[in-house]
Amino acid sequence: MKTTTTAWVVILGIAGVMCAPPASVVNEVKARLQAKYRSGDFSRSDHWGVNMTTPELIEAFGYPVETHHLTTEDGYILEMHRIPHGISGPSESRPVAFLEHCLLCSSADYIMNVPEKALENHLLTHAIKDTSNTSFSTSKNYPFILTGAEAVYYAGWSMGTTVFWAMMSEKPEYNQKVKAMAAMAPVAFMDHAEGPIMSLAPYSDDIDFIATLLGVGEFLPSSELLDHFVETFCDVEAATAEVCYNFLFLLAGPDPDEIPKDFLPIILAHTPAGASVHTVNHYAQLVMSGVFSKYDYGLIGNLNHYGQNTPPLFNLSKVTAPVGLFWGATDWLADPTDVARLAEGLPNLALNHKVDKEEFNHLDFGWGIHADELVYRHILDFFANY
């Protein structure tokens, strides 16, 4: 089976702008990080990477990285990150893998762990960016232009799976460009989603309307205020660190031993990275409607956009690329019952994998200490069949 011996290209992006520190500081942090990684000594007080961008984090682990910018048809400027090859150097005929991140996340969330644990190291490269679902086709076309590949492997996490179902429903010709798709914490239907945040779903349209009137288009963007809060109250040495840690479980489901506490400062320094208010509202609409449909603009808006009273449903029967589903038993946002409903609607479901751990939540797929052995190795085995 092809696993980590294969050289991969993965393309990621970054949803949110982070301020880069001076070059001298970056170089110092990189040197310290590499020394600590080699020695295996990660002290809880060494919060390396908090002020580093995704490319700087990738370089700090010793990998090459490229940054690419492209403009979508509707005017979004995307920044995409590529690791062209592994530490050992270039090789010929490298398969291409494209990684799509979750809501409020960025490409940084795929490297929130030491290299041997992070997904990017298992694929031996990387990439992503999206502030809304409208730029899907532009960002997805770029790997083919950049690498010359006829087809890619696609790995999505949460929202990264939702945009895949939507894309294949709207432009089924893209199925031919995907060798296989690995869906981590897959989201389409949300009837059984739970947690305190779901109590806001009935009011999401009103919140969206008010935000639009006020000219607020981004939800929870990166900010100095949020960074200050994290540094003050979520530092692993702070007395309040456990509160920050447990708050994540209120959002994503229980699993007290998977999120690496040593990485909590860097995780919260990069996440949340912001998202469109409309995108957040769209997920709330899915919770309330019980169907997997396009954005609901209201009666008049729907008539203008779709020519009908209600938003059209996405057609899962058009998702003909081979799909592997990877889901956790205690995921509150991609509930097992909703995942089962999704599985029934996919015409080419090649793998339906329940994570072999009693508690495994929505965030564990990207940040989990054991995600490499519980999820990533199974993704590699799945991809190796195609």
Coordinates of N, CA and C in Angstrom, one line a residue, residues 160-382:
G160 N -15.1 22.0 4.5 CA -14.4 21.5 3.4 C -15.1 20.3 2.7
T161 N -16.0 19.6 3.4 CA -16.8 18.6 2.7 C -18.0 19.2 2.1
T162 N -18.6 20.2 2.9 CA -19.9 20.8 2.4 C -19.7 21.4 1.0
V163 N -18.6 22.1 0.8 CA -18.3 22.8 -0.5 C -18.1 21.8 -1.6
F164 N -17.6 20.6 -1.2 CA -17.4 19.5 -2.2 C -18.7 19.0 -2.7
W165 N -19.6 18.7 -1.8 CA -21.0 18.2 -2.2 C -21.6 19.3 -3.1
A166 N -21.5 20.6 -2.7 CA -22.2 21.6 -3.4 C -21.6 21.8 -4.8
M167 N -20.2 21.7 -4.9 CA -19.6 21.8 -6.2 C -19.9 20.7 -7.1
M168 N -19.9 19.5 -6.7 CA -20.2 18.4 -7.6 C -21.7 18.4 -8.0
S169 N -22.6 18.9 -7.1 CA -24.0 19.1 -7.5 C -24.2 20.1 -8.6
E170 N -23.4 21.2 -8.4 CA -23.6 22.3 -9.4 C -22.8 22.1 -10.7
K171 N -21.6 21.5 -10.5 CA -20.7 21.3 -11.7 C -20.2 19.9 -11.7
P172 N -21.0 18.9 -12.0 CA -20.7 17.5 -11.9 C -19.5 17.1 -12.8
E173 N -19.1 17.9 -13.7 CA -17.9 17.6 -14.6 C -16.7 17.6 -13.7
Y174 N -16.7 18.2 -12.6 CA -15.5 18.2 -11.7 C -15.3 16.8 -11.1
N175 N -16.2 15.9 -11.1 CA -16.0 14.6 -10.6 C -14.9 13.9 -11.3
Q176 N -14.7 14.2 -12.6 CA -13.6 13.6 -13.4 C -12.3 14.1 -13.0
K177 N -12.2 15.2 -12.2 CA -10.9 15.7 -11.8 C -10.5 15.3 -10.4
V178 N -11.3 14.4 -9.8 CA -11.1 14.0 -8.4 C -10.9 12.4 -8.4
K179 N -9.7 12.0 -8.1 CA -9.4 10.6 -8.0 C -10.2 9.9 -6.9
A180 N -10.2 10.6 -5.7 CA -10.9 10.1 -4.5 C -11.1 11.3 -3.6
M181 N -12.2 11.3 -2.8 CA -12.4 12.3 -1.8 C -12.5 11.8 -0.4
A182 N -11.7 12.3 0.5 CA -11.8 11.9 1.9 C -12.5 12.9 2.7
A183 N -13.7 12.6 3.3 CA -14.5 13.6 4.0 C -14.4 13.3 5.5
M184 N -13.7 14.3 6.2 CA -13.5 14.2 7.6 C -14.6 15.0 8.3
A185 N -15.3 14.4 9.2 CA -16.4 15.1 9.9 C -17.4 15.7 8.9
P186 N -17.9 14.9 8.0 CA -18.7 15.4 6.8 C -20.0 16.1 7.2
V187 N -20.2 17.2 6.6 CA -21.4 18.0 6.9 C -22.3 18.2 5.6
A188 N -23.5 17.8 5.6 CA -24.5 18.1 4.6 C -25.8 18.4 5.4
F189 N -26.4 17.3 6.0 CA -27.6 17.4 6.8 C -27.2 17.7 8.2
M190 N -28.0 18.5 8.9 CA -27.7 19.0 10.3 C -28.9 18.8 11.2
D191 N -29.7 17.9 10.9 CA -31.0 17.8 11.8 C -30.6 17.5 13.2
H192 N -29.6 16.7 13.4 CA -29.3 16.2 14.8 C -28.1 17.0 15.4
A193 N -27.6 18.0 14.8 CA -26.5 18.8 15.4 C -27.0 19.3 16.7
E194 N -26.0 19.4 17.7 CA -26.4 19.8 19.0 C -25.3 20.7 19.6
G195 N -25.5 21.1 20.9 CA -24.6 22.0 21.6 C -25.2 23.3 21.8
P196 N -24.7 24.1 22.7 CA -25.2 25.4 23.0 C -25.4 26.4 21.9
I197 N -24.4 26.3 20.9 CA -24.4 27.2 19.8 C -25.7 27.0 18.9
M198 N -26.2 25.8 19.0 CA -27.4 25.5 18.1 C -28.6 26.2 18.6
S199 N -28.6 26.7 19.9 CA -29.7 27.5 20.4 C -29.9 28.8 19.6
L200 N -28.8 29.3 18.9 CA -28.9 30.5 18.2 C -29.5 30.3 16.8
A201 N -29.6 29.1 16.3 CA -30.0 28.8 15.0 C -31.3 29.5 14.6
P202 N -32.4 29.4 15.5 CA -33.6 30.0 15.1 C -33.6 31.5 14.9
Y203 N -32.5 32.2 15.4 CA -32.4 33.6 15.3 C -31.4 34.1 14.2
S204 N -30.8 33.1 13.5 CA -29.7 33.4 12.6 C -30.1 34.3 11.5
D205 N -31.3 34.2 10.9 CA -31.7 35.1 9.8 C -31.8 36.5 10.3
D206 N -32.3 36.7 11.5 CA -32.4 38.0 12.1 C -31.0 38.6 12.3
I207 N -30.1 37.8 12.9 CA -28.7 38.3 13.1 C -28.1 38.6 11.8
D208 N -28.2 37.8 10.8 CA -27.7 38.1 9.5 C -28.2 39.4 9.0
F209 N -29.5 39.6 9.1 CA -30.1 40.8 8.6 C -29.5 42.1 9.2
I210 N -29.4 42.0 10.6 CA -28.9 43.1 11.3 C -27.4 43.4 10.9
A211 N -26.6 42.3 10.8 CA -25.2 42.4 10.5 C -25.1 43.1 9.1
T212 N -25.9 42.7 8.2 CA -25.9 43.2 6.8 C -26.2 44.7 6.8
L213 N -27.2 45.1 7.6 CA -27.6 46.5 7.7 C -26.4 47.3 8.3
L214 N -25.7 46.7 9.2 CA -24.6 47.4 9.9 C -23.3 47.4 9.0
G215 N -23.3 46.6 7.9 CA -22.2 46.5 7.0 C -21.2 45.5 7.6
V216 N -21.6 44.6 8.4 CA -20.7 43.6 9.0 C -20.8 42.4 8.1
G217 N -19.7 42.0 7.4 CA -19.8 40.8 6.5 C -19.0 39.7 7.0
E218 N -18.2 39.9 8.0 CA -17.3 38.8 8.5 C -17.6 38.4 9.9
F219 N -17.6 37.1 10.2 CA -17.9 36.6 11.5 C -16.7 36.1 12.2
L220 N -16.4 36.6 13.4 CA -15.2 36.2 14.2 C -13.9 36.3 13.4
P221 N -13.6 37.4 12.8 CA -12.3 37.5 12.1 C -11.1 37.6 13.1
S222 N -9.9 37.4 12.6 CA -8.7 37.5 13.4 C -8.7 39.0 13.9
S223 N -8.4 39.2 15.2 CA -8.3 40.6 15.7 C -7.3 40.7 16.8
E224 N -6.9 41.9 17.1 CA -5.9 42.1 18.2 C -6.6 41.9 19.5
L225 N -7.9 42.2 19.6 CA -8.7 42.0 20.8 C -8.8 40.5 21.2
L226 N -9.1 39.7 20.1 CA -9.2 38.3 20.4 C -7.8 37.7 20.7
D227 N -6.8 38.1 20.0 CA -5.4 37.6 20.3 C -5.0 38.0 21.7
H228 N -5.4 39.2 22.2 CA -5.1 39.6 23.6 C -5.8 38.7 24.6
F229 N -7.1 38.4 24.3 CA -7.8 37.5 25.2 C -7.2 36.2 25.3
V230 N -6.8 35.6 24.1 CA -6.2 34.3 24.1 C -4.9 34.3 24.9
E231 N -4.0 35.3 24.7 CA -2.7 35.4 25.3 C -2.9 35.5 26.9
T232 N -4.0 36.2 27.3 CA -4.2 36.5 28.7 C -4.8 35.3 29.4
F233 N -5.8 34.8 28.8 CA -6.7 33.8 29.6 C -6.5 32.3 29.1
C234 N -5.9 32.1 27.9 CA -5.8 30.7 27.4 C -4.3 30.2 27.4
D235 N -3.4 31.0 27.9 CA -2.1 30.5 28.0 C -2.1 29.3 28.9
V236 N -1.3 28.3 28.5 CA -1.4 27.0 29.2 C -0.9 27.1 30.6
E237 N -0.2 28.1 31.0 CA 0.2 28.3 32.4 C -0.8 29.1 33.2
A238 N -1.8 29.7 32.5 CA -2.8 30.5 33.2 C -3.8 29.7 33.9
A239 N -4.4 30.2 35.0 CA -5.3 29.5 35.8 C -6.6 29.3 35.0
T240 N -6.9 30.1 34.0 CA -8.1 30.0 33.3 C -8.0 29.2 32.0
A241 N -6.8 28.6 31.8 CA -6.5 27.8 30.6 C -7.5 26.6 30.4
E242 N -7.9 26.0 31.6 CA -8.8 24.9 31.5 C -10.2 25.3 31.0
V243 N -10.6 26.5 31.3 CA -11.9 27.0 30.9 C -11.8 27.2 29.3
C244 N -10.8 27.7 28.8 CA -10.6 27.8 27.3 C -10.7 26.4 26.7
Y245 N -10.0 25.5 27.3 CA -9.9 24.1 26.8 C -11.2 23.5 26.8
N246 N -12.0 23.6 27.9 CA -13.3 22.9 27.9 C -14.4 23.6 27.1
F247 N -14.1 24.9 26.8 CA -15.1 25.6 25.9 C -15.1 25.0 24.5
L248 N -14.0 24.4 24.1 CA -14.0 23.8 22.8 C -14.9 22.6 22.7
F249 N -15.1 21.9 23.9 CA -16.0 20.7 23.9 C -17.4 21.1 23.9
L250 N -17.7 22.3 24.4 CA -19.1 22.8 24.3 C -19.5 23.1 22.8
L251 N -18.5 23.4 22.0 CA -18.8 23.6 20.6 C -18.8 22.4 19.7
A252 N -18.0 21.4 20.0 CA -17.7 20.3 19.1 C -18.1 19.0 19.6
G253 N -18.3 18.8 20.9 CA -18.6 17.5 21.5 C -17.5 17.1 22.4
P254 N -17.8 16.1 23.3 CA -16.8 15.7 24.3 C -15.7 14.8 23.7
D255 N -14.5 15.0 24.3 CA -13.3 14.3 24.0 C -12.2 14.9 24.8
P256 N -12.1 14.7 26.1 CA -11.2 15.4 26.9 C -9.7 15.1 26.7
D257 N -9.3 14.1 26.0 CA -7.9 13.7 25.9 C -7.3 13.8 24.5
E258 N -7.9 14.5 23.6 CA -7.4 14.5 22.2 C -6.8 15.8 21.8
I259 N -7.3 16.9 22.3 CA -6.7 18.2 21.9 C -5.4 18.4 22.6
P260 N -4.3 18.7 21.9 CA -3.0 18.8 22.6 C -2.9 20.2 23.3
K261 N -2.9 20.1 24.7 CA -2.9 21.3 25.5 C -1.6 22.2 25.2
D262 N -0.5 21.6 24.8 CA 0.7 22.3 24.5 C 0.5 23.2 23.3
F263 N -0.4 22.8 22.4 CA -0.7 23.5 21.2 C -1.8 24.5 21.3
L264 N -2.5 24.5 22.5 CA -3.7 25.4 22.6 C -3.4 26.8 22.3
P265 N -2.3 27.4 22.8 CA -2.1 28.8 22.4 C -1.9 29.1 20.9
I266 N -1.2 28.2 20.2 CA -1.1 28.4 18.8 C -2.4 28.1 18.0
I267 N -3.1 27.1 18.5 CA -4.4 26.8 17.9 C -5.3 28.1 18.0
L268 N -5.5 28.6 19.2 CA -6.4 29.7 19.4 C -5.8 31.0 18.9
A269 N -4.5 31.1 18.6 CA -3.9 32.3 17.9 C -4.3 32.3 16.5
H270 N -4.6 31.2 15.9 CA -4.9 31.1 14.4 C -6.4 30.8 14.2
T271 N -7.1 30.4 15.2 CA -8.5 30.0 15.0 C -9.3 30.6 16.1
P272 N -10.5 31.3 15.9 CA -11.1 31.4 14.6 C -10.4 32.4 13.7
A273 N -10.5 32.1 12.4 CA -9.9 33.0 11.4 C -10.9 33.7 10.5
G274 N -12.1 33.7 11.0 CA -13.1 34.5 10.3 C -13.9 33.7 9.2
A275 N -15.1 34.1 9.0 CA -15.9 33.5 7.9 C -17.0 34.5 7.5
S276 N -17.6 34.3 6.4 CA -18.7 35.1 6.0 C -19.9 34.9 6.9
V277 N -20.5 36.0 7.3 CA -21.8 36.0 8.1 C -22.8 35.1 7.4
H278 N -22.9 35.2 6.1 CA -23.9 34.5 5.3 C -23.6 33.0 5.4
T279 N -22.3 32.6 5.4 CA -22.0 31.2 5.5 C -22.4 30.6 6.8
V280 N -22.2 31.3 7.9 CA -22.6 30.9 9.2 C -24.1 30.8 9.2
N281 N -24.8 31.7 8.7 CA -26.2 31.7 8.6 C -26.7 30.5 7.8
H282 N -26.0 30.2 6.7 CA -26.4 29.1 5.8 C -26.5 27.8 6.6
Y283 N -25.4 27.6 7.5 CA -25.4 26.4 8.3 C -26.6 26.4 9.3
A284 N -26.9 27.5 9.8 CA -28.0 27.6 10.7 C -29.3 27.3 10.0
Q285 N -29.4 27.7 8.8 CA -30.6 27.4 8.0 C -30.7 25.9 7.7
L286 N -29.6 25.2 7.6 CA -29.6 23.7 7.4 C -30.1 23.0 8.7
V287 N -29.7 23.6 9.8 CA -30.2 23.0 11.1 C -31.7 23.1 11.2
M288 N -32.2 24.3 10.8 CA -33.7 24.5 10.9 C -34.5 23.9 9.9
S289 N -34.0 23.7 8.6 CA -34.8 23.2 7.5 C -34.8 21.7 7.5
G290 N -33.8 21.0 7.9 CA -33.8 19.6 7.8 C -33.4 19.0 6.4
V291 N -33.0 19.9 5.5 CA -32.6 19.5 4.2 C -31.3 20.1 3.8
F292 N -30.7 19.6 2.7 CA -29.4 20.2 2.3 C -29.7 21.0 1.0
S293 N -29.8 22.3 1.3 CA -30.2 23.2 0.2 C -29.3 24.4 0.1
K294 N -29.5 25.1 -1.0 CA -28.8 26.4 -1.2 C -29.3 27.4 -0.2
Y295 N -28.6 28.5 -0.2 CA -28.9 29.6 0.8 C -30.3 30.1 0.6
D296 N -31.0 30.3 1.7 CA -32.3 30.8 1.7 C -32.3 32.3 1.9
Y297 N -32.7 33.0 0.8 CA -32.7 34.5 0.8 C -34.1 35.1 1.2
G298 N -35.0 34.2 1.6 CA -36.4 34.7 1.9 C -37.2 34.6 0.6
L299 N -38.5 34.8 0.7 CA -39.4 34.6 -0.5 C -39.0 35.5 -1.7
I300 N -38.8 36.8 -1.5 CA -38.5 37.6 -2.6 C -37.1 37.3 -3.1
G301 N -36.2 37.2 -2.2 CA -34.8 36.9 -2.6 C -34.7 35.6 -3.4
N302 N -35.4 34.5 -2.9 CA -35.4 33.3 -3.6 C -35.9 33.4 -5.0
L303 N -37.0 34.1 -5.2 CA -37.6 34.3 -6.5 C -36.6 35.0 -7.4
N304 N -35.8 36.0 -6.9 CA -34.8 36.7 -7.7 C -33.7 35.8 -8.0
H305 N -33.2 35.0 -7.1 CA -32.0 34.2 -7.3 C -32.3 32.9 -8.0
Y306 N -33.4 32.2 -7.6 CA -33.7 30.9 -8.1 C -34.9 30.8 -8.9
G307 N -35.8 31.8 -9.0 CA -37.0 31.7 -9.7 C -38.0 30.8 -9.0
Q308 N -37.9 30.6 -7.7 CA -38.9 29.8 -7.0 C -38.9 30.3 -5.6
N309 N -39.9 29.8 -4.8 CA -40.2 30.3 -3.5 C -39.1 29.9 -2.5
T310 N -38.7 28.7 -2.6 CA -37.7 28.1 -1.7 C -36.4 27.8 -2.4
P311 N -35.3 27.7 -1.6 CA -34.0 27.4 -2.2 C -33.9 26.0 -2.8
P312 N -33.3 25.8 -3.9 CA -33.2 24.4 -4.5 C -32.4 23.5 -3.6
L313 N -32.6 22.2 -3.6 CA -31.8 21.3 -2.9 C -30.6 21.0 -3.7
F314 N -29.5 20.7 -3.0 CA -28.3 20.2 -3.7 C -28.5 18.7 -4.0
N315 N -28.0 18.3 -5.2 CA -28.3 17.0 -5.7 C -27.1 16.1 -5.4
L316 N -27.2 15.3 -4.3 CA -26.0 14.4 -4.0 C -25.8 13.3 -4.9
S317 N -26.8 12.9 -5.7 CA -26.7 11.9 -6.7 C -25.7 12.2 -7.8
K318 N -25.3 13.5 -7.9 CA -24.3 13.9 -8.9 C -22.9 13.8 -8.4
V319 N -22.7 13.5 -7.1 CA -21.4 13.3 -6.5 C -20.9 11.9 -6.9
T320 N -20.3 11.7 -8.0 CA -20.0 10.4 -8.5 C -18.5 10.0 -8.3
A321 N -17.7 10.9 -7.8 CA -16.3 10.6 -7.5 C -16.3 9.7 -6.3
P322 N -15.3 8.8 -6.1 CA -15.3 7.9 -5.0 C -15.1 8.7 -3.7
V323 N -16.0 8.4 -2.7 CA -16.0 9.1 -1.5 C -15.7 8.2 -0.3
G324 N -14.9 8.6 0.6 CA -14.7 8.0 1.9 C -15.1 8.9 3.0
L325 N -16.0 8.4 3.9 CA -16.5 9.2 5.0 C -15.8 8.8 6.3
F326 N -15.3 9.8 7.0 CA -14.6 9.5 8.3 C -15.3 10.3 9.4
W327 N -15.9 9.7 10.3 CA -16.7 10.4 11.3 C -16.5 9.8 12.7
G328 N -16.8 10.7 13.7 CA -16.6 10.4 15.1 C -17.9 10.2 15.8
A329 N -17.9 9.4 16.9 CA -19.1 9.0 17.6 C -19.6 10.2 18.4
T330 N -18.8 11.1 18.9 CA -19.2 12.2 19.7 C -19.1 13.5 19.1
D331 N -19.2 13.5 17.8 CA -19.2 14.8 17.0 C -20.5 15.4 17.0
W332 N -20.7 16.6 17.6 CA -21.9 17.3 17.7 C -22.3 18.0 16.5
L333 N -21.4 18.3 15.6 CA -21.7 19.1 14.4 C -21.9 18.2 13.2
A334 N -21.2 17.1 13.2 CA -21.4 16.1 12.1 C -21.9 14.8 12.8
D335 N -23.2 14.9 13.3 CA -23.8 13.8 14.1 C -23.8 12.5 13.3
P336 N -23.5 11.4 13.9 CA -23.5 10.1 13.2 C -24.8 9.8 12.5
T337 N -26.0 10.2 13.0 CA -27.2 10.0 12.3 C -27.3 10.8 11.0
D338 N -26.8 12.1 11.1 CA -26.8 12.9 9.9 C -25.8 12.4 8.9
V339 N -24.7 11.9 9.3 CA -23.7 11.3 8.4 C -24.3 10.1 7.7
A340 N -25.0 9.3 8.5 CA -25.7 8.1 7.9 C -26.6 8.5 6.8
R341 N -27.4 9.6 7.0 CA -28.3 10.1 6.0 C -27.5 10.5 4.7
L342 N -26.4 11.2 4.9 CA -25.5 11.6 3.8 C -25.0 10.4 3.1
A343 N -24.6 9.3 3.8 CA -24.1 8.1 3.2 C -25.1 7.5 2.2
E344 N -26.3 7.5 2.6 CA -27.4 6.9 1.8 C -27.6 7.7 0.5
G345 N -27.3 9.0 0.5 CA -27.5 9.8 -0.7 C -26.3 9.8 -1.7
L346 N -25.2 9.3 -1.3 CA -24.0 9.3 -2.1 C -23.9 8.0 -3.0
P347 N -23.9 8.2 -4.3 CA -23.9 7.1 -5.2 C -22.7 6.3 -5.3
N348 N -21.5 6.8 -4.9 CA -20.3 6.1 -5.0 C -19.5 6.2 -3.7
L349 N -20.2 5.7 -2.6 CA -19.6 5.7 -1.3 C -18.7 4.4 -1.2
A350 N -17.4 4.7 -1.2 CA -16.4 3.7 -1.2 C -16.0 3.2 0.2
L351 N -16.1 4.1 1.1 CA -15.7 3.8 2.5 C -16.5 4.6 3.5
N352 N -17.0 3.9 4.5 CA -17.8 4.6 5.6 C -17.1 4.2 6.9
H353 N -16.2 5.1 7.4 CA -15.3 4.7 8.4 C -15.6 5.5 9.7
K354 N -16.0 4.7 10.7 CA -16.2 5.3 12.1 C -14.9 5.3 12.8
V355 N -14.5 6.4 13.3 CA -13.2 6.4 14.1 C -13.2 5.5 15.2
D356 N -12.2 4.7 15.4 CA -12.1 3.6 16.4 C -11.7 4.2 17.7
K357 N -12.6 5.1 18.3 CA -12.4 5.6 19.6 C -13.7 6.0 20.1
E358 N -14.0 5.7 21.4 CA -15.3 5.9 22.0 C -15.7 7.4 21.9
E359 N -14.8 8.3 22.2 CA -15.0 9.7 22.1 C -14.1 10.4 21.1
F360 N -14.7 10.9 20.0 CA -13.9 11.6 19.0 C -14.8 12.7 18.4
N361 N -14.4 14.0 18.6 CA -15.3 15.0 18.2 C -14.9 15.8 16.9
H362 N -15.6 16.8 16.6 CA -15.5 17.5 15.4 C -14.1 18.1 15.2
L363 N -13.5 18.6 16.2 CA -12.2 19.3 16.1 C -11.0 18.3 16.1
D364 N -11.3 17.1 16.6 CA -10.2 16.1 16.7 C -9.6 15.7 15.3
F365 N -10.4 15.9 14.2 CA -10.0 15.5 12.9 C -8.8 16.3 12.4
G366 N -8.7 17.6 12.9 CA -7.5 18.4 12.6 C -6.5 18.5 13.7
W367 N -7.0 18.5 14.9 CA -6.1 18.8 16.0 C -5.8 17.6 16.9
G368 N -6.5 16.5 16.8 CA -6.4 15.4 17.7 C -5.0 14.8 17.8
I369 N -4.6 14.5 19.0 CA -3.3 13.9 19.3 C -3.1 12.6 18.5
H370 N -4.2 11.8 18.4 CA -4.1 10.5 17.8 C -4.8 10.5 16.4
A371 N -5.0 11.7 15.8 CA -5.7 11.7 14.5 C -4.9 11.0 13.5
D372 N -3.5 11.0 13.6 CA -2.7 10.4 12.6 C -3.0 8.9 12.5
E373 N -3.1 8.2 13.7 CA -3.3 6.8 13.6 C -4.8 6.4 13.5
L374 N -5.7 7.3 14.0 CA -7.1 7.0 13.9 C -7.8 7.4 12.6
V375 N -7.2 8.4 11.9 CA -7.8 8.9 10.7 C -6.9 8.9 9.5
Y376 N -5.7 9.6 9.7 CA -4.9 9.9 8.5 C -4.4 8.7 7.8
R377 N -4.0 7.7 8.6 CA -3.4 6.5 8.0 C -4.5 5.7 7.2
H378 N -5.8 5.9 7.6 CA -6.9 5.2 6.9 C -7.2 6.0 5.6
I379 N -7.0 7.3 5.7 CA -7.1 8.2 4.5 C -6.1 7.8 3.4
L380 N -4.9 7.6 3.9 CA -3.8 7.2 2.9 C -4.1 5.9 2.3
D381 N -4.5 4.9 3.1 CA -4.9 3.6 2.6 C -6.0 3.7 1.6
F382 N -7.0 4.6 1.9 CA -8.1 4.8 1.0 C -7.6 5.4 -0.3

